[in-house]
Amino acid sequence: MKYWNSNRKSCEHVEPREDWKESIELWIDWMEAIGRTEETLRTRWYQIVRFSKIVNKSITDVTEDDLIFYLAGMGTEGRRGVRSCVKVFYQWGMKRGLARCNPTDTFKASWAIHE
């Protein structure tokens, strides 16, 4: 698992679900290969790791309702960033057969970005 600094190695809140680890690692490697900045990699890694922990389901079992529940307590910018992260992660995962559907596909974007 890629860590962004040595302090995070002992922080359970930034460890993904075990069954998400390999997929997250490959996704981060892919984003790095297509030229995403170090800050983007760090942000997206943290967002998808937290999402995996809170949703607490396998990648293939996550639903739109899980995403809505996760985003419900966030402000506008937080929702926008996490929704974008989940959308790109699942687009990538579907192309590689890791997910059957994208929980953001039927999600009303207006709800995600307006309070």
Short mmCIF file of N, CA and C in Angstrom, two decimals:
data_model
loop_
_atom_site.label_atom_id
_atom_site.label_comp_id
_atom_site.label_asym_id
_atom_site.label_seq_id
_atom_site.Cartn_x
_atom_site.Cartn_y
_atom_site.Cartn_z
N MET A 1 0.85 -1.18 0.00
CA MET A 1 0.00 0.00 0.00
C MET A 1 0.89 1.23 0.00
N LYS A 2 0.54 2.17 -0.83
CA LYS A 2 1.29 3.41 -0.95
C LYS A 2 0.92 4.34 0.22
N TYR A 3 1.91 4.86 0.88
CA TYR A 3 1.68 5.82 1.96
C TYR A 3 2.31 7.14 1.56
N TRP A 4 1.70 8.21 1.99
CA TRP A 4 2.19 9.52 1.59
C TRP A 4 3.17 10.09 2.59
N ASN A 5 3.20 9.56 3.79
CA ASN A 5 4.25 9.88 4.75
C ASN A 5 4.29 8.77 5.80
N SER A 6 5.37 8.68 6.52
CA SER A 6 5.54 7.57 7.46
C SER A 6 4.53 7.60 8.60
N ASN A 7 4.01 8.75 8.95
CA ASN A 7 3.04 8.85 10.04
C ASN A 7 1.74 8.13 9.74
N ARG A 8 1.36 8.06 8.50
CA ARG A 8 0.07 7.45 8.14
C ARG A 8 0.08 5.93 8.25
N LYS A 9 1.24 5.34 8.32
CA LYS A 9 1.29 3.88 8.38
C LYS A 9 0.56 3.32 9.59
N SER A 10 0.48 4.08 10.65
CA SER A 10 -0.16 3.58 11.86
C SER A 10 -1.57 4.14 12.05
N CYS A 11 -2.08 4.86 11.08
CA CYS A 11 -3.40 5.47 11.20
C CYS A 11 -4.45 4.59 10.54
N GLU A 12 -5.22 3.90 11.34
CA GLU A 12 -6.22 2.98 10.81
C GLU A 12 -7.23 3.69 9.91
N HIS A 13 -7.52 4.96 10.20
CA HIS A 13 -8.53 5.66 9.41
C HIS A 13 -8.11 5.89 7.96
N VAL A 14 -6.86 5.67 7.63
CA VAL A 14 -6.44 5.81 6.24
C VAL A 14 -6.00 4.48 5.64
N GLU A 15 -6.50 3.41 6.17
CA GLU A 15 -6.29 2.09 5.58
C GLU A 15 -7.57 1.70 4.85
N PRO A 16 -7.49 1.32 3.59
CA PRO A 16 -8.71 0.90 2.89
C PRO A 16 -9.18 -0.47 3.38
N ARG A 17 -10.39 -0.79 3.02
CA ARG A 17 -10.84 -2.17 3.25
C ARG A 17 -9.85 -3.09 2.57
N GLU A 18 -9.61 -4.21 3.15
CA GLU A 18 -8.62 -5.15 2.63
C GLU A 18 -8.89 -5.52 1.17
N ASP A 19 -10.15 -5.75 0.83
CA ASP A 19 -10.49 -6.17 -0.54
C ASP A 19 -10.42 -5.03 -1.56
N TRP A 20 -10.21 -3.80 -1.12
CA TRP A 20 -10.05 -2.66 -2.01
C TRP A 20 -8.58 -2.33 -2.26
N LYS A 21 -7.67 -2.81 -1.42
CA LYS A 21 -6.27 -2.36 -1.45
C LYS A 21 -5.62 -2.46 -2.82
N GLU A 22 -5.67 -3.64 -3.42
CA GLU A 22 -4.99 -3.83 -4.70
C GLU A 22 -5.58 -2.94 -5.78
N SER A 23 -6.89 -2.83 -5.83
CA SER A 23 -7.53 -1.98 -6.85
C SER A 23 -7.17 -0.52 -6.66
N ILE A 24 -7.15 -0.05 -5.43
CA ILE A 24 -6.76 1.34 -5.17
C ILE A 24 -5.32 1.58 -5.59
N GLU A 25 -4.46 0.66 -5.25
CA GLU A 25 -3.04 0.78 -5.62
C GLU A 25 -2.88 0.86 -7.14
N LEU A 26 -3.56 -0.01 -7.87
CA LEU A 26 -3.48 -0.01 -9.33
C LEU A 26 -4.07 1.28 -9.92
N TRP A 27 -5.16 1.76 -9.34
CA TRP A 27 -5.78 3.00 -9.81
C TRP A 27 -4.84 4.19 -9.61
N ILE A 28 -4.22 4.26 -8.44
CA ILE A 28 -3.27 5.35 -8.18
C ILE A 28 -2.09 5.26 -9.15
N ASP A 29 -1.59 4.06 -9.39
CA ASP A 29 -0.50 3.88 -10.36
C ASP A 29 -0.93 4.34 -11.75
N TRP A 30 -2.16 4.02 -12.14
CA TRP A 30 -2.69 4.44 -13.44
C TRP A 30 -2.77 5.96 -13.52
N MET A 31 -3.29 6.59 -12.47
CA MET A 31 -3.39 8.05 -12.48
C MET A 31 -2.01 8.70 -12.54
N GLU A 32 -1.06 8.11 -11.84
CA GLU A 32 0.31 8.62 -11.90
C GLU A 32 0.87 8.49 -13.32
N ALA A 33 0.59 7.36 -13.96
CA ALA A 33 1.08 7.11 -15.32
C ALA A 33 0.49 8.08 -16.34
N ILE A 34 -0.74 8.54 -16.11
CA ILE A 34 -1.35 9.49 -17.05
C ILE A 34 -1.07 10.95 -16.67
N GLY A 35 -0.21 11.15 -15.68
CA GLY A 35 0.29 12.49 -15.40
C GLY A 35 -0.41 13.28 -14.32
N ARG A 36 -1.18 12.63 -13.47
CA ARG A 36 -1.82 13.38 -12.37
C ARG A 36 -0.74 13.86 -11.40
N THR A 37 -0.95 15.01 -10.81
CA THR A 37 0.03 15.58 -9.88
C THR A 37 0.07 14.78 -8.59
N GLU A 38 1.16 14.96 -7.87
CA GLU A 38 1.32 14.29 -6.57
C GLU A 38 0.18 14.69 -5.63
N GLU A 39 -0.20 15.94 -5.65
CA GLU A 39 -1.30 16.40 -4.78
C GLU A 39 -2.63 15.73 -5.17
N THR A 40 -2.89 15.60 -6.46
CA THR A 40 -4.11 14.91 -6.90
C THR A 40 -4.08 13.45 -6.47
N LEU A 41 -2.95 12.80 -6.64
CA LEU A 41 -2.82 11.40 -6.22
C LEU A 41 -3.09 11.25 -4.72
N ARG A 42 -2.52 12.12 -3.95
CA ARG A 42 -2.69 12.08 -2.49
C ARG A 42 -4.15 12.31 -2.11
N THR A 43 -4.76 13.31 -2.73
CA THR A 43 -6.16 13.63 -2.42
C THR A 43 -7.08 12.50 -2.82
N ARG A 44 -6.94 12.00 -4.04
CA ARG A 44 -7.82 10.92 -4.51
C ARG A 44 -7.60 9.64 -3.72
N TRP A 45 -6.36 9.34 -3.35
CA TRP A 45 -6.08 8.17 -2.54
C TRP A 45 -6.83 8.27 -1.21
N TYR A 46 -6.69 9.40 -0.55
CA TYR A 46 -7.35 9.57 0.74
C TYR A 46 -8.87 9.49 0.59
N GLN A 47 -9.42 10.14 -0.44
CA GLN A 47 -10.88 10.12 -0.64
C GLN A 47 -11.41 8.71 -0.87
N ILE A 48 -10.76 7.95 -1.72
CA ILE A 48 -11.29 6.62 -2.04
C ILE A 48 -11.04 5.64 -0.89
N VAL A 49 -9.95 5.82 -0.16
CA VAL A 49 -9.69 4.98 1.02
C VAL A 49 -10.77 5.21 2.07
N ARG A 50 -11.06 6.46 2.38
CA ARG A 50 -12.11 6.78 3.37
C ARG A 50 -13.45 6.24 2.90
N PHE A 51 -13.75 6.40 1.63
CA PHE A 51 -15.00 5.90 1.08
C PHE A 51 -15.10 4.39 1.28
N SER A 52 -14.03 3.67 0.98
CA SER A 52 -14.04 2.21 1.13
C SER A 52 -14.30 1.80 2.58
N LYS A 53 -13.73 2.54 3.52
CA LYS A 53 -13.91 2.22 4.94
C LYS A 53 -15.33 2.51 5.43
N ILE A 54 -15.86 3.65 5.06
CA ILE A 54 -17.17 4.06 5.56
C ILE A 54 -18.28 3.23 4.91
N VAL A 55 -18.19 3.03 3.61
CA VAL A 55 -19.21 2.24 2.92
C VAL A 55 -19.16 0.79 3.40
N ASN A 56 -17.94 0.28 3.59
CA ASN A 56 -17.72 -1.05 4.15
C ASN A 56 -18.42 -2.16 3.37
N LYS A 57 -18.30 -2.08 2.06
CA LYS A 57 -18.81 -3.11 1.15
C LYS A 57 -17.74 -3.38 0.11
N SER A 58 -17.86 -4.50 -0.56
CA SER A 58 -16.93 -4.78 -1.66
C SER A 58 -17.18 -3.77 -2.79
N ILE A 59 -16.20 -3.61 -3.64
CA ILE A 59 -16.31 -2.67 -4.76
C ILE A 59 -17.56 -2.95 -5.58
N THR A 60 -17.85 -4.21 -5.81
CA THR A 60 -18.99 -4.57 -6.67
C THR A 60 -20.34 -4.39 -6.00
N ASP A 61 -20.38 -4.24 -4.69
CA ASP A 61 -21.65 -4.12 -3.98
C ASP A 61 -22.06 -2.69 -3.64
N VAL A 62 -21.23 -1.71 -3.94
CA VAL A 62 -21.54 -0.31 -3.62
C VAL A 62 -22.67 0.17 -4.53
N THR A 63 -23.63 0.87 -3.93
CA THR A 63 -24.79 1.38 -4.67
C THR A 63 -24.84 2.90 -4.63
N GLU A 64 -25.74 3.44 -5.42
CA GLU A 64 -25.99 4.89 -5.39
C GLU A 64 -26.40 5.32 -3.99
N ASP A 65 -27.22 4.54 -3.32
CA ASP A 65 -27.64 4.88 -1.95
C ASP A 65 -26.46 4.95 -0.99
N ASP A 66 -25.49 4.07 -1.16
CA ASP A 66 -24.29 4.13 -0.32
C ASP A 66 -23.55 5.44 -0.53
N LEU A 67 -23.45 5.86 -1.78
CA LEU A 67 -22.79 7.13 -2.10
C LEU A 67 -23.56 8.30 -1.49
N ILE A 68 -24.87 8.30 -1.61
CA ILE A 68 -25.69 9.38 -1.05
C ILE A 68 -25.51 9.44 0.46
N PHE A 69 -25.54 8.29 1.13
CA PHE A 69 -25.34 8.24 2.57
C PHE A 69 -23.98 8.82 2.94
N TYR A 70 -22.95 8.45 2.20
CA TYR A 70 -21.60 8.92 2.48
C TYR A 70 -21.49 10.44 2.30
N LEU A 71 -22.11 10.97 1.26
CA LEU A 71 -21.99 12.39 0.95
C LEU A 71 -22.90 13.28 1.81
N ALA A 72 -23.90 12.70 2.43
CA ALA A 72 -24.96 13.47 3.09
C ALA A 72 -24.45 14.51 4.09
N GLY A 73 -23.43 14.23 4.84
CA GLY A 73 -22.97 15.17 5.85
C GLY A 73 -21.91 16.14 5.38
N MET A 74 -21.59 16.13 4.12
CA MET A 74 -20.51 16.97 3.59
C MET A 74 -21.02 18.29 3.04
N GLY A 75 -20.12 19.25 2.98
CA GLY A 75 -20.42 20.50 2.32
C GLY A 75 -20.30 20.35 0.81
N THR A 76 -20.62 21.40 0.11
CA THR A 76 -20.64 21.38 -1.35
C THR A 76 -19.32 20.92 -1.96
N GLU A 77 -18.22 21.53 -1.55
CA GLU A 77 -16.92 21.19 -2.15
C GLU A 77 -16.50 19.77 -1.81
N GLY A 78 -16.77 19.34 -0.60
CA GLY A 78 -16.46 17.96 -0.21
C GLY A 78 -17.23 16.96 -1.05
N ARG A 79 -18.53 17.21 -1.22
CA ARG A 79 -19.35 16.31 -2.04
C ARG A 79 -18.85 16.28 -3.47
N ARG A 80 -18.54 17.44 -4.01
CA ARG A 80 -18.08 17.52 -5.40
C ARG A 80 -16.80 16.70 -5.59
N GLY A 81 -15.84 16.87 -4.69
CA GLY A 81 -14.57 16.17 -4.81
C GLY A 81 -14.70 14.67 -4.67
N VAL A 82 -15.47 14.23 -3.67
CA VAL A 82 -15.63 12.79 -3.46
C VAL A 82 -16.43 12.16 -4.59
N ARG A 83 -17.47 12.83 -5.04
CA ARG A 83 -18.26 12.29 -6.15
C ARG A 83 -17.38 12.12 -7.39
N SER A 84 -16.56 13.11 -7.67
CA SER A 84 -15.65 13.02 -8.81
C SER A 84 -14.67 11.85 -8.64
N CYS A 85 -14.14 11.71 -7.46
CA CYS A 85 -13.20 10.62 -7.16
C CYS A 85 -13.86 9.26 -7.38
N VAL A 86 -15.04 9.07 -6.81
CA VAL A 86 -15.75 7.79 -6.94
C VAL A 86 -16.10 7.53 -8.40
N LYS A 87 -16.53 8.57 -9.11
CA LYS A 87 -16.89 8.42 -10.52
C LYS A 87 -15.70 7.92 -11.34
N VAL A 88 -14.56 8.56 -11.19
CA VAL A 88 -13.38 8.18 -11.96
C VAL A 88 -12.87 6.79 -11.54
N PHE A 89 -12.88 6.51 -10.25
CA PHE A 89 -12.46 5.19 -9.78
C PHE A 89 -13.31 4.09 -10.40
N TYR A 90 -14.62 4.28 -10.41
CA TYR A 90 -15.51 3.25 -10.96
C TYR A 90 -15.45 3.20 -12.49
N GLN A 91 -15.24 4.32 -13.16
CA GLN A 91 -15.04 4.27 -14.61
C GLN A 91 -13.81 3.42 -14.93
N TRP A 92 -12.74 3.68 -14.22
CA TRP A 92 -11.51 2.91 -14.39
C TRP A 92 -11.76 1.43 -14.06
N GLY A 93 -12.42 1.17 -12.94
CA GLY A 93 -12.68 -0.21 -12.51
C GLY A 93 -13.57 -0.99 -13.46
N MET A 94 -14.56 -0.33 -14.04
CA MET A 94 -15.45 -1.02 -14.98
C MET A 94 -14.70 -1.43 -16.24
N LYS A 95 -13.81 -0.58 -16.71
CA LYS A 95 -13.03 -0.91 -17.91
C LYS A 95 -12.12 -2.11 -17.69
N ARG A 96 -11.81 -2.38 -16.43
CA ARG A 96 -10.91 -3.49 -16.09
C ARG A 96 -11.64 -4.68 -15.48
N GLY A 97 -12.96 -4.63 -15.49
CA GLY A 97 -13.76 -5.74 -14.98
C GLY A 97 -13.80 -5.86 -13.46
N LEU A 98 -13.41 -4.80 -12.76
CA LEU A 98 -13.41 -4.82 -11.29
C LEU A 98 -14.75 -4.41 -10.70
N ALA A 99 -15.57 -3.76 -11.50
CA ALA A 99 -16.90 -3.32 -11.05
C ALA A 99 -17.89 -3.52 -12.19
N ARG A 100 -19.12 -3.81 -11.83
CA ARG A 100 -20.17 -4.03 -12.84
C ARG A 100 -20.90 -2.75 -13.19
N CYS A 101 -20.96 -1.82 -12.24
CA CYS A 101 -21.65 -0.55 -12.50
C CYS A 101 -20.98 0.55 -11.70
N ASN A 102 -21.30 1.77 -12.06
CA ASN A 102 -20.74 2.95 -11.41
C ASN A 102 -21.85 3.58 -10.56
N PRO A 103 -21.67 3.66 -9.24
CA PRO A 103 -22.73 4.21 -8.39
C PRO A 103 -23.05 5.68 -8.67
N THR A 104 -22.20 6.35 -9.43
CA THR A 104 -22.47 7.75 -9.77
C THR A 104 -23.30 7.89 -11.05
N ASP A 105 -23.49 6.80 -11.81
CA ASP A 105 -24.17 6.89 -13.10
C ASP A 105 -25.59 7.43 -13.02
N THR A 106 -26.35 7.02 -12.02
CA THR A 106 -27.74 7.47 -11.90
C THR A 106 -27.90 8.56 -10.85
N PHE A 107 -26.80 8.99 -10.30
CA PHE A 107 -26.78 9.98 -9.24
C PHE A 107 -27.08 11.36 -9.82
N LYS A 108 -27.99 12.07 -9.22
CA LYS A 108 -28.32 13.42 -9.68
C LYS A 108 -27.18 14.37 -9.30
N ALA A 109 -26.48 14.85 -10.30
CA ALA A 109 -25.34 15.72 -10.06
C ALA A 109 -25.73 16.98 -9.31
N SER A 110 -26.93 17.49 -9.55
CA SER A 110 -27.35 18.72 -8.88
C SER A 110 -27.41 18.53 -7.37
N TRP A 111 -27.83 17.34 -6.91
CA TRP A 111 -27.85 17.08 -5.47
C TRP A 111 -26.44 17.08 -4.91
N ALA A 112 -25.52 16.57 -5.70
CA ALA A 112 -24.14 16.43 -5.22
C ALA A 112 -23.44 17.76 -5.06
N ILE A 113 -23.87 18.77 -5.79
CA ILE A 113 -23.10 20.02 -5.76
C ILE A 113 -23.87 21.21 -5.20
N HIS A 114 -25.13 21.06 -4.85
CA HIS A 114 -25.89 22.16 -4.27
C HIS A 114 -26.35 21.81 -2.87
N GLU A 115 -26.31 22.78 -2.01
CA GLU A 115 -26.77 22.54 -0.65
C GLU A 115 -28.24 22.82 -0.52
#
